[in-house]
Amino acid sequence: MLDLRTCTSLSEAAGILSGDRQALLIGGGTLVMRDVNEGRLTEGTLVRVTDPAFRQMSTGGARIELGAGVTMAMVLANRELAFLHAAARAIGGPAVRTMATIGGNLFAAAPYGDFTVALLALDAQVVLQSGYGSGRAVPLEDFLSARERGGQGLVTAVQFARPQNPAEFHFRKISRVKPKGISLLSIATHLPLSGGRVAQPRVAYGAMAPTPIRARGVERALDGKPLDQSAIQAAKQAALEGCRPATDAIASEWYRREILPVHLGRLLAGEPR
Amino acid sequence: MAKLPLQFRLNGSDRATFVDPASNLLDTLRRGLGDFGPKYGCGQGTCGVCTVLVDGEPQLACLTLAVSCEGRQIETTSGMADGPNLHPLQDAFMDHFAAQCGFCTPGMLTAARALLAKNPQPSREEVVEAISGNICRCTGYEPIIAAILAAANAPGARRA
Ligand SMILES: Cc1cc2nc3c(=O)[nH]c(=O)nc-3n(C[C@H](O)[C@H](O)[C@H](O)COP(=O)(O)OP(=O)(O)OC[C@H]3O[C@@H](n4cnc5c(N)ncnc54)[C@H](O)[C@@H]3O)c2cc1C
Ligand code: FES
Ligand code: FES
């Protein structure tokens, strides 16, 4: 039978998670409780965190820090995070968003993980705490490539720089059912312009690989170029580099590969979906 | 495994019960406390029929860990009517034939209640967005949308 530990401090939770291989953190529970209800998760200990630091948001300055227990609804209620609202609104319906946390989204298997795609394009760092020590920040990309191996302990927060010009940050989720539907794929871009040219762009995809990934081919194609027709054409040609999409109930691998360059091109050209 | 004590306010009354550590709120309400307002549809978060308000915010009871509701205010459709007087949303659902089999209705009413509490004059798009996590197999949604828009304009619709 499943047990539950309610931890009033982050370090207590981190200690349990690193000491007990059968311990599993429960954030909003939108994925964990599905497994409980389906009988897929029947043994071990659920670890719940009530430490206020887990839900803290520091959004006023140039460097933003969001506790891993912050929910999509909390992001949507914060005006300083307006550039992230499209990504937060992409997660389920309102009742899911009251519950779903940023931390849980970092672990959600494809085609889920839409918010994480936005964080990847923001070059976010993930603060990990294993055992009773203090946390250490690792790049989100490294965290995601290590994710399948598991056992990373507790994520306490995510950190990233506020985009200097929020208009240079874009997120799009492509789904068949509107307004709520699971991702065929999602795309986030941060394309800072300097003297009319794209400088150090970051582009990320969801549902195009087992975890959200960066689109390095696209980043290379755009870096240093004005965002014109020929740069967009080059970006579309490089769009599929590194992609390993799955065939699932939502779409086939073939379909995802076909539509990604189309939607990337529209996003870069500022055209509607 | 020992059961855990749990107390919260349900539709304005203090309630206390014991739950298994990993119980969800839906089981606790239906089997533990006999509130059959919220329904069990999928247990997966996809149908929305178990939607309840926790401190005024919509949550899926089937995915909510019961013990996370300690000390909180839970509201279900069982507490919507005021004695013999239906809530304006309930009246509007009747007037607009927004319930056919009625299975989705508790979730729809609760999602609509959460919307109108925050946004008393929603646009059609905002109504569609508010019920986007709730599935209806019967009505085609249009009567439900019409009922919510009508209730928004009725006197007393903002009554929690
Ligand atoms: C109806 C429905 C629709 C959905 N739609 C979408 C969607 O459109 N897009 C999308 O991306 N997702 C979607 N989801 C999936 C899910 O709700 C989100 O991904 C959500 O962000 C997961 O967060 P959570 O807090 O609920 O995770 P939980 O269920 O609490 O946890 C998920 C996993 O992450 C681990 N975990 C959580 N937090 C931490 C932490 N801080 N440290 C270490 N481990 C942690 C848990 O141990 C568990 O393995 C949907 C879910 C439902 C039910
Ligand atoms: S029973 Fe909870 S969403 Fe279907
Ligand atoms: S009225 Fe039957 S499911 Fe909505």
Short mmCIF file of C-alpha atoms and ligand atoms in Angstrom, two decimals:
data_model
loop_
_atom_site.label_atom_id
_atom_site.label_comp_id
_atom_site.label_asym_id
_atom_site.label_seq_id
_atom_site.Cartn_x
_atom_site.Cartn_y
_atom_site.Cartn_z
CA MET A 1 0.00 0.00 0.00
CA LEU A 2 1.07 3.57 -0.60
CA ASP A 3 2.23 5.68 2.29
CA LEU A 4 2.42 9.46 2.47
CA ARG A 5 4.95 11.79 4.06
CA THR A 6 4.09 15.45 4.43
CA CYS A 7 7.30 17.52 4.66
CA THR A 8 7.29 21.02 6.06
CA SER A 9 10.78 21.73 4.70
CA LEU A 10 12.40 21.23 1.31
CA SER A 11 15.47 19.59 2.84
CA GLU A 12 13.36 17.01 4.65
CA ALA A 13 11.69 16.08 1.35
CA ALA A 14 15.04 15.99 -0.47
CA GLY A 15 16.45 13.76 2.26
CA ILE A 16 13.61 11.25 1.94
CA LEU A 17 13.77 11.24 -1.86
CA SER A 18 17.50 10.51 -1.91
CA GLY A 19 17.35 7.93 0.90
CA ASP A 20 14.38 5.88 -0.28
CA ARG A 21 14.22 4.59 -3.87
CA GLN A 22 10.50 3.88 -3.46
CA ALA A 23 9.77 7.50 -2.53
CA LEU A 24 8.10 9.70 -5.16
CA LEU A 25 7.43 13.40 -4.95
CA ILE A 26 3.84 14.48 -5.56
CA GLY A 27 3.45 18.02 -6.89
CA GLY A 28 0.01 18.86 -8.27
CA GLY A 29 -0.55 15.13 -8.67
CA THR A 30 -2.15 15.38 -12.13
CA LEU A 31 0.17 12.61 -13.37
CA VAL A 32 0.95 10.82 -10.10
CA MET A 33 -2.72 10.42 -9.09
CA ARG A 34 -3.57 9.02 -12.52
CA ASP A 35 -1.12 6.22 -11.82
CA VAL A 36 -2.58 5.71 -8.34
CA ASN A 37 -6.15 5.59 -9.71
CA GLU A 38 -5.17 3.17 -12.47
CA GLY A 39 -3.40 0.85 -10.04
CA ARG A 40 -0.02 1.45 -11.70
CA LEU A 41 1.40 2.92 -8.51
CA THR A 42 0.61 0.79 -5.47
CA GLU A 43 3.79 0.62 -3.36
CA GLY A 44 6.15 3.17 -1.87
CA THR A 45 5.84 6.59 -0.32
CA LEU A 46 4.36 9.74 -1.78
CA VAL A 47 6.27 12.79 -0.57
CA ARG A 48 4.31 16.03 -0.26
CA VAL A 49 5.96 19.42 0.39
CA THR A 50 4.18 22.16 2.34
CA ASP A 51 7.25 24.44 2.66
CA PRO A 52 6.12 27.92 1.44
CA ALA A 53 9.47 28.25 -0.38
CA PHE A 54 8.26 25.53 -2.78
CA ARG A 55 5.55 27.89 -4.09
CA GLN A 56 7.54 31.12 -3.93
CA MET A 57 7.83 33.40 -6.96
CA SER A 58 10.45 36.08 -7.40
CA THR A 59 9.44 37.89 -10.58
CA GLY A 60 10.24 41.56 -10.07
CA GLY A 61 13.85 41.70 -11.26
CA ALA A 62 15.90 40.74 -14.29
CA ARG A 63 16.47 37.25 -12.87
CA ILE A 64 13.28 35.30 -12.25
CA GLU A 65 12.98 32.40 -9.84
CA LEU A 66 9.88 30.22 -9.60
CA GLY A 67 9.46 27.52 -6.96
CA ALA A 68 8.87 24.06 -8.46
CA GLY A 69 5.50 23.94 -6.68
CA VAL A 70 4.25 27.05 -8.49
CA THR A 71 1.16 26.14 -10.54
CA MET A 72 0.15 27.14 -14.05
CA ALA A 73 -2.74 29.15 -12.51
CA MET A 74 -0.23 31.08 -10.36
CA VAL A 75 1.84 31.91 -13.47
CA LEU A 76 -1.33 33.11 -15.23
CA ALA A 77 -2.26 35.32 -12.27
CA ASN A 78 1.12 37.08 -12.36
CA ARG A 79 1.33 40.04 -14.75
CA GLU A 80 5.11 40.14 -14.65
CA LEU A 81 5.09 36.70 -16.25
CA ALA A 82 2.86 37.74 -19.18
CA PHE A 83 5.40 36.40 -21.68
CA LEU A 84 4.83 32.92 -20.18
CA HIS A 85 1.04 33.06 -20.20
CA ALA A 86 0.64 31.40 -23.61
CA ALA A 87 2.70 28.44 -22.38
CA ALA A 88 0.86 28.18 -19.05
CA ARG A 89 -2.53 28.42 -20.76
CA ALA A 90 -1.52 25.55 -23.02
CA ILE A 91 -1.66 23.07 -20.13
CA GLY A 92 -5.06 21.31 -19.86
CA GLY A 93 -8.21 23.16 -18.79
CA PRO A 94 -8.64 25.55 -15.83
CA ALA A 95 -8.99 22.76 -13.25
CA VAL A 96 -5.77 21.09 -14.42
CA ARG A 97 -4.00 24.45 -14.28
CA THR A 98 -5.01 25.03 -10.64
CA MET A 99 -3.12 21.84 -9.83
CA ALA A 100 -0.35 21.31 -12.42
CA THR A 101 3.06 22.50 -11.22
CA ILE A 102 6.14 23.70 -13.06
CA GLY A 103 8.16 20.96 -11.33
CA GLY A 104 5.79 18.22 -12.52
CA ASN A 105 5.92 19.56 -16.07
CA LEU A 106 9.71 19.06 -16.11
CA PHE A 107 9.07 15.32 -15.68
CA ALA A 108 6.02 14.93 -17.90
CA ALA A 109 6.65 12.49 -20.77
CA ALA A 110 6.04 13.57 -24.39
CA PRO A 111 3.67 14.76 -25.77
CA TYR A 112 3.28 16.56 -22.42
CA GLY A 113 5.85 19.05 -21.15
CA ASP A 114 4.68 22.18 -22.98
CA PHE A 115 5.71 24.64 -20.25
CA THR A 116 9.17 23.08 -20.14
CA VAL A 117 9.58 23.88 -23.84
CA ALA A 118 9.13 27.57 -23.02
CA LEU A 119 11.65 27.30 -20.16
CA LEU A 120 14.16 25.66 -22.51
CA ALA A 121 13.96 28.57 -24.94
CA LEU A 122 14.55 30.89 -21.96
CA ASP A 123 17.80 29.07 -21.14
CA ALA A 124 16.46 28.17 -17.68
CA GLN A 125 18.40 26.54 -14.88
CA VAL A 126 16.87 23.86 -12.66
CA VAL A 127 17.71 23.96 -8.94
CA LEU A 128 18.21 20.38 -7.72
CA GLN A 129 18.52 19.32 -4.13
CA SER A 130 19.65 15.83 -3.28
CA GLY A 131 19.95 14.90 0.36
CA TYR A 132 20.03 17.50 3.09
CA GLY A 133 22.62 19.77 1.42
CA SER A 134 21.82 23.00 -0.38
CA GLY A 135 20.58 23.11 -3.95
CA ARG A 136 22.71 23.31 -7.09
CA ALA A 137 21.64 24.85 -10.37
CA VAL A 138 22.02 22.83 -13.57
CA PRO A 139 21.10 23.86 -17.11
CA LEU A 140 17.60 22.62 -18.01
CA GLU A 141 18.99 20.94 -21.12
CA ASP A 142 21.37 18.80 -19.04
CA PHE A 143 18.59 18.04 -16.57
CA LEU A 144 16.37 16.81 -19.42
CA SER A 145 19.02 14.62 -21.01
CA ALA A 146 19.65 12.99 -17.60
CA ARG A 147 15.94 12.70 -16.82
CA GLU A 148 15.38 9.23 -18.25
CA ARG A 149 18.02 7.85 -15.88
CA GLY A 150 15.92 9.11 -12.94
CA GLY A 151 16.99 9.53 -9.35
CA GLN A 152 17.75 13.24 -9.57
CA GLY A 153 16.16 14.08 -6.25
CA LEU A 154 14.05 17.11 -5.60
CA VAL A 155 13.67 20.04 -7.99
CA THR A 156 13.15 23.06 -5.76
CA ALA A 157 12.96 25.86 -8.35
CA VAL A 158 13.66 27.07 -11.87
CA GLN A 159 15.59 30.25 -12.69
CA PHE A 160 15.93 32.28 -15.87
CA ALA A 161 16.62 35.77 -17.13
CA ARG A 162 13.60 37.85 -18.08
CA PRO A 163 13.70 38.42 -21.87
CA GLN A 164 14.82 42.01 -22.38
CA ASN A 165 12.10 42.46 -24.93
CA PRO A 166 9.19 40.09 -24.20
CA ALA A 167 7.94 40.63 -27.77
CA GLU A 168 10.96 38.60 -28.91
CA PHE A 169 9.71 35.52 -27.06
CA HIS A 170 7.06 33.28 -28.66
CA PHE A 171 5.32 30.06 -27.75
CA ARG A 172 2.96 28.01 -29.89
CA LYS A 173 1.24 24.76 -29.18
CA ILE A 174 -0.16 22.91 -32.17
CA SER A 175 -3.08 20.63 -31.39
CA ARG A 176 -6.11 19.29 -33.25
CA VAL A 177 -8.73 20.09 -30.61
CA LYS A 178 -9.26 23.72 -29.64
CA PRO A 179 -9.00 25.32 -27.15
CA LYS A 180 -7.71 22.30 -25.25
CA GLY A 181 -5.97 19.41 -26.89
CA ILE A 182 -2.78 17.44 -26.38
CA SER A 183 0.23 18.68 -28.34
CA LEU A 184 0.98 17.46 -31.80
CA LEU A 185 4.03 19.53 -31.04
CA SER A 186 4.96 22.81 -29.42
CA ILE A 187 7.56 25.43 -30.33
CA ALA A 188 9.13 28.20 -28.26
CA THR A 189 11.51 30.79 -29.67
CA HIS A 190 13.56 33.55 -28.11
CA LEU A 191 14.99 35.66 -30.92
CA PRO A 192 16.70 38.79 -29.57
CA LEU A 193 17.41 41.31 -32.31
CA SER A 194 20.54 43.40 -32.27
CA GLY A 195 21.00 45.98 -35.03
CA GLY A 196 18.31 44.26 -37.08
CA ARG A 197 19.97 40.85 -36.80
CA VAL A 198 19.08 37.85 -34.67
CA ALA A 199 21.66 37.48 -31.89
CA GLN A 200 22.05 34.20 -29.98
CA PRO A 201 18.61 32.75 -30.69
CA ARG A 202 17.15 29.89 -28.71
CA VAL A 203 14.54 27.62 -30.20
CA ALA A 204 12.95 24.62 -28.47
CA TYR A 205 10.43 21.93 -29.40
CA GLY A 206 8.05 19.73 -27.46
CA ALA A 207 6.85 16.30 -28.59
CA MET A 208 9.59 16.07 -31.25
CA ALA A 209 11.74 13.78 -29.04
CA PRO A 210 11.27 11.88 -25.75
CA THR A 211 12.00 15.13 -23.86
CA PRO A 212 11.75 18.76 -24.98
CA ILE A 213 14.80 19.55 -27.12
CA ARG A 214 16.64 22.54 -28.52
CA ALA A 215 16.53 23.09 -32.26
CA ARG A 216 20.23 23.71 -32.79
CA GLY A 217 20.02 23.62 -36.58
CA VAL A 218 17.45 26.39 -36.52
CA GLU A 219 19.46 28.42 -34.03
CA ARG A 220 22.53 28.19 -36.31
CA ALA A 221 20.50 29.10 -39.39
CA LEU A 222 19.14 32.25 -37.74
CA ASP A 223 22.13 33.49 -35.73
CA GLY A 224 23.50 36.75 -37.07
CA LYS A 225 20.90 37.00 -39.85
CA PRO A 226 18.08 39.45 -40.34
CA LEU A 227 14.77 37.62 -39.88
CA ASP A 228 13.90 37.68 -43.59
CA GLN A 229 12.55 35.19 -46.13
CA SER A 230 15.90 33.56 -46.83
CA ALA A 231 16.73 33.10 -43.13
CA ILE A 232 13.29 31.61 -42.51
CA GLN A 233 13.76 29.27 -45.46
CA ALA A 234 17.12 28.13 -44.08
CA ALA A 235 15.58 27.64 -40.63
CA LYS A 236 12.81 25.48 -42.09
CA GLN A 237 15.38 23.37 -43.92
CA ALA A 238 17.26 22.79 -40.65
CA ALA A 239 14.10 22.33 -38.60
CA LEU A 240 14.21 18.55 -38.19
CA GLU A 241 17.82 18.27 -37.02
CA GLY A 242 17.95 16.16 -33.85
CA CYS A 243 14.24 15.29 -33.90
CA ARG A 244 13.06 11.83 -32.85
CA PRO A 245 9.28 12.21 -32.57
CA ALA A 246 7.08 9.33 -31.49
CA THR A 247 4.03 7.81 -33.10
CA ASP A 248 1.29 7.97 -30.50
CA ALA A 249 -2.48 8.33 -30.26
CA ILE A 250 -2.20 12.00 -31.19
CA ALA A 251 -0.11 11.80 -34.36
CA SER A 252 2.33 9.65 -36.30
CA GLU A 253 6.03 10.32 -36.41
CA TRP A 254 5.69 11.05 -40.14
CA TYR A 255 2.97 13.65 -39.54
CA ARG A 256 4.96 15.44 -36.85
CA ARG A 257 7.96 15.66 -39.18
CA GLU A 258 5.76 16.98 -42.00
CA ILE A 259 4.10 19.76 -40.01
CA LEU A 260 6.97 21.00 -37.85
CA PRO A 261 8.73 23.04 -40.59
CA VAL A 262 5.38 24.51 -41.67
CA HIS A 263 4.49 25.73 -38.18
CA LEU A 264 8.03 26.90 -37.48
CA GLY A 265 7.98 28.93 -40.69
CA ARG A 266 4.64 30.54 -39.77
CA LEU A 267 5.83 31.38 -36.27
CA LEU A 268 9.06 32.95 -37.55
CA ALA A 269 7.17 34.96 -40.17
CA GLY A 270 4.70 36.19 -37.55
CA GLU A 271 1.82 34.53 -39.38
CA PRO A 272 -1.14 33.04 -37.52
CA ARG A 273 -1.37 29.32 -36.94
CA MET B 1 -1.26 1.44 6.84
CA ALA B 2 -2.95 3.66 9.37
CA LYS B 3 -5.68 5.94 8.14
CA LEU B 4 -5.14 9.67 8.45
CA PRO B 5 -7.59 12.10 10.04
CA LEU B 6 -8.87 14.82 7.72
CA GLN B 7 -11.02 17.89 8.36
CA PHE B 8 -12.32 20.50 5.97
CA ARG B 9 -15.40 22.60 5.31
CA LEU B 10 -17.76 21.06 2.77
CA ASN B 11 -20.42 23.41 1.40
CA GLY B 12 -20.17 25.52 4.55
CA SER B 13 -20.25 22.71 7.15
CA ASP B 14 -17.30 21.35 9.09
CA ARG B 15 -16.66 17.72 8.19
CA ALA B 16 -14.19 15.21 9.59
CA THR B 17 -13.26 11.76 8.33
CA PHE B 18 -10.40 9.27 8.06
CA VAL B 19 -8.71 8.52 4.73
CA ASP B 20 -6.10 6.17 3.32
CA PRO B 21 -2.86 8.12 2.79
CA ALA B 22 -3.12 8.19 -1.02
CA SER B 23 -6.91 8.57 -1.26
CA ASN B 24 -8.23 11.06 -3.73
CA LEU B 25 -10.75 13.74 -2.82
CA LEU B 26 -13.48 12.28 -5.04
CA ASP B 27 -13.53 8.95 -3.16
CA THR B 28 -13.45 10.83 0.12
CA LEU B 29 -16.45 12.97 -0.83
CA ARG B 30 -18.55 10.20 -2.37
CA ARG B 31 -17.73 7.12 -0.30
CA GLY B 32 -16.53 8.77 2.87
CA LEU B 33 -18.96 11.67 3.24
CA GLY B 34 -21.89 10.71 1.02
CA ASP B 35 -21.72 13.78 -1.22
CA PHE B 36 -22.68 12.39 -4.61
CA GLY B 37 -22.65 15.77 -6.38
CA PRO B 38 -19.26 15.25 -8.04
CA LYS B 39 -19.29 12.18 -10.30
CA TYR B 40 -16.69 9.57 -11.21
CA GLY B 41 -16.12 9.50 -14.96
CA CYS B 42 -12.55 8.63 -15.86
CA GLY B 43 -10.31 8.97 -12.81
CA GLN B 44 -7.77 10.42 -15.26
CA GLY B 45 -8.46 14.13 -15.27
CA THR B 46 -9.85 14.09 -18.79
CA CYS B 47 -13.64 14.30 -18.38
CA GLY B 48 -14.03 17.04 -15.74
CA VAL B 49 -17.17 15.55 -14.19
CA CYS B 50 -15.51 15.44 -10.74
CA THR B 51 -14.67 19.19 -10.75
CA VAL B 52 -15.07 20.82 -7.30
CA LEU B 53 -14.00 24.17 -5.89
CA VAL B 54 -11.14 24.15 -3.40
CA ASP B 55 -10.86 27.58 -1.77
CA GLY B 56 -12.84 28.89 -4.74
CA GLU B 57 -10.57 27.45 -7.45
CA PRO B 58 -11.62 24.59 -9.73
CA GLN B 59 -9.82 21.30 -9.14
CA LEU B 60 -10.33 17.76 -10.37
CA ALA B 61 -11.35 15.79 -7.28
CA CYS B 62 -10.21 12.50 -8.83
CA LEU B 63 -6.62 13.78 -9.06
CA THR B 64 -6.57 15.74 -5.79
CA LEU B 65 -4.80 14.07 -2.89
CA ALA B 66 -7.45 14.13 -0.16
CA VAL B 67 -5.05 15.12 2.64
CA SER B 68 -4.03 18.23 0.68
CA CYS B 69 -7.52 19.56 1.51
CA GLU B 70 -6.93 19.73 5.27
CA GLY B 71 -8.51 22.94 6.60
CA ARG B 72 -9.73 24.09 3.19
CA GLN B 73 -13.16 25.05 1.83
CA ILE B 74 -14.61 22.51 -0.58
CA GLU B 75 -17.69 23.37 -2.60
CA THR B 76 -19.71 20.97 -4.73
CA THR B 77 -22.99 21.24 -6.63
CA SER B 78 -24.74 19.72 -3.58
CA GLY B 79 -24.37 23.10 -1.89
CA MET B 80 -25.40 25.33 -4.80
CA ALA B 81 -29.13 25.63 -4.18
CA ASP B 82 -30.27 27.83 -1.30
CA GLY B 83 -33.05 25.74 0.23
CA PRO B 84 -35.76 25.46 -2.44
CA ASN B 85 -34.14 28.20 -4.55
CA LEU B 86 -31.85 26.98 -7.28
CA HIS B 87 -28.63 28.85 -8.05
CA PRO B 88 -29.05 31.13 -11.11
CA LEU B 89 -26.70 28.84 -13.06
CA GLN B 90 -28.90 25.84 -12.26
CA ASP B 91 -31.98 27.78 -13.39
CA ALA B 92 -30.24 28.81 -16.60
CA PHE B 93 -29.19 25.20 -17.31
CA MET B 94 -32.85 24.16 -17.00
CA ASP B 95 -34.13 27.03 -19.14
CA HIS B 96 -31.62 26.32 -21.90
CA PHE B 97 -31.90 22.51 -21.86
CA ALA B 98 -28.21 22.36 -21.01
CA ALA B 99 -28.54 18.90 -19.46
CA GLN B 100 -29.60 15.86 -21.45
CA CYS B 101 -28.32 12.75 -19.65
CA GLY B 102 -27.03 15.14 -16.98
CA PHE B 103 -23.81 13.28 -16.27
CA CYS B 104 -21.53 16.19 -17.16
CA THR B 105 -23.74 18.75 -15.41
CA PRO B 106 -22.07 18.87 -11.95
CA GLY B 107 -18.69 19.50 -13.58
CA MET B 108 -20.09 22.07 -16.02
CA LEU B 109 -21.90 23.94 -13.24
CA THR B 110 -18.78 24.01 -11.09
CA ALA B 111 -16.53 25.15 -13.92
CA ALA B 112 -19.07 27.88 -14.73
CA ARG B 113 -19.30 28.91 -11.09
CA ALA B 114 -15.52 29.31 -10.90
CA LEU B 115 -15.60 31.44 -14.06
CA LEU B 116 -18.44 33.77 -12.98
CA ALA B 117 -16.92 34.31 -9.53
CA LYS B 118 -13.84 35.83 -11.19
CA ASN B 119 -15.32 37.17 -14.39
CA PRO B 120 -19.00 38.10 -14.04
CA GLN B 121 -19.40 39.19 -17.67
CA PRO B 122 -17.42 36.65 -19.71
CA SER B 123 -17.25 36.62 -23.48
CA ARG B 124 -18.30 33.54 -25.40
CA GLU B 125 -14.62 32.58 -25.86
CA GLU B 126 -14.02 32.88 -22.14
CA VAL B 127 -16.95 30.56 -21.46
CA VAL B 128 -15.61 28.02 -23.97
CA GLU B 129 -12.18 28.23 -22.35
CA ALA B 130 -13.69 27.80 -18.86
CA ILE B 131 -15.44 24.55 -19.77
CA SER B 132 -12.64 23.27 -22.00
CA GLY B 133 -11.70 20.61 -19.44
CA ASN B 134 -15.25 19.24 -19.29
CA ILE B 135 -16.57 16.69 -21.77
CA CYS B 136 -20.24 16.46 -22.73
CA ARG B 137 -21.36 13.51 -24.89
CA CYS B 138 -24.91 14.75 -25.43
CA THR B 139 -25.54 18.42 -25.96
CA GLY B 140 -22.92 19.54 -28.45
CA TYR B 141 -21.98 22.21 -25.87
CA GLU B 142 -24.03 25.03 -27.43
CA PRO B 143 -26.90 24.89 -24.88
CA ILE B 144 -24.36 24.83 -22.04
CA ILE B 145 -22.54 27.86 -23.42
CA ALA B 146 -25.85 29.68 -23.89
CA ALA B 147 -26.92 28.85 -20.32
CA ILE B 148 -23.70 30.17 -18.81
CA LEU B 149 -23.88 33.38 -20.85
CA ALA B 150 -27.52 33.83 -19.79
CA ALA B 151 -26.73 33.20 -16.12
CA ALA B 152 -23.97 35.81 -16.30
CA ASN B 153 -26.62 38.38 -17.12
CA ALA B 154 -29.15 37.15 -14.55
CA PRO B 155 -29.45 38.90 -11.17
CA GLY B 156 -27.60 37.10 -8.39
CA ALA B 157 -25.38 35.08 -10.72
CA ARG B 158 -22.30 36.11 -8.80
CA ARG B 159 -23.68 34.60 -5.62
CA ALA B 160 -20.93 32.12 -4.65
C1 LIG C 1 -6.58 16.42 -18.51
C2 LIG C 1 -5.09 16.68 -18.53
C3 LIG C 1 -4.57 17.48 -19.53
C4 LIG C 1 -3.21 17.76 -19.55
N1 LIG C 1 -2.74 18.55 -20.55
C5 LIG C 1 -1.42 18.83 -20.60
C6 LIG C 1 -0.90 19.66 -21.62
O1 LIG C 1 -1.62 20.13 -22.49
N2 LIG C 1 0.43 19.92 -21.63
C7 LIG C 1 1.27 19.42 -20.69
O2 LIG C 1 2.46 19.72 -20.73
N3 LIG C 1 0.82 18.63 -19.71
C8 LIG C 1 -0.51 18.32 -19.64
N4 LIG C 1 -0.98 17.48 -18.66
C9 LIG C 1 -0.01 16.80 -17.80
C10 LIG C 1 0.27 17.46 -16.46
O3 LIG C 1 -0.90 17.99 -15.90
C11 LIG C 1 1.31 18.58 -16.53
O4 LIG C 1 2.43 18.15 -17.25
C12 LIG C 1 1.71 19.08 -15.14
O5 LIG C 1 2.56 20.20 -15.26
C13 LIG C 1 2.35 18.03 -14.27
O6 LIG C 1 2.57 18.62 -13.00
P1 LIG C 1 2.06 18.00 -11.60
O7 LIG C 1 2.47 18.93 -10.55
O8 LIG C 1 0.62 17.67 -11.65
O9 LIG C 1 2.89 16.65 -11.59
P2 LIG C 1 2.82 15.41 -10.60
O10 LIG C 1 1.78 14.46 -11.07
O11 LIG C 1 2.72 15.88 -9.19
O12 LIG C 1 4.26 14.80 -10.84
C14 LIG C 1 4.66 14.31 -12.12
C15 LIG C 1 6.05 13.65 -11.99
O13 LIG C 1 7.03 14.64 -11.66
C16 LIG C 1 7.68 14.34 -10.45
N5 LIG C 1 7.85 15.62 -9.76
C17 LIG C 1 6.92 16.62 -9.69
N6 LIG C 1 7.44 17.71 -9.09
C18 LIG C 1 8.71 17.38 -8.75
C19 LIG C 1 9.78 18.09 -8.08
N7 LIG C 1 9.62 19.34 -7.67
N8 LIG C 1 10.95 17.45 -7.88
C20 LIG C 1 11.11 16.16 -8.32
N9 LIG C 1 10.16 15.45 -8.95
C21 LIG C 1 8.97 16.04 -9.17
C22 LIG C 1 6.75 13.40 -9.73
O14 LIG C 1 7.44 12.56 -8.83
C23 LIG C 1 6.14 12.62 -10.88
O15 LIG C 1 7.00 11.60 -11.30
C24 LIG C 1 -2.35 17.19 -18.59
C25 LIG C 1 -2.88 16.40 -17.57
C26 LIG C 1 -4.24 16.14 -17.53
C27 LIG C 1 -4.79 15.31 -16.43
S1 FES C 2 -13.40 11.64 -13.03
FE1 FES C 2 -12.09 13.28 -12.61
S2 FES C 2 -11.77 14.14 -14.56
FE2 FES C 2 -12.93 12.37 -15.05
S1 FES C 3 -25.65 16.06 -20.86
FE1 FES C 3 -24.96 14.03 -21.17
S2 FES C 3 -22.82 14.28 -21.01
FE2 FES C 3 -23.49 16.32 -21.00
#
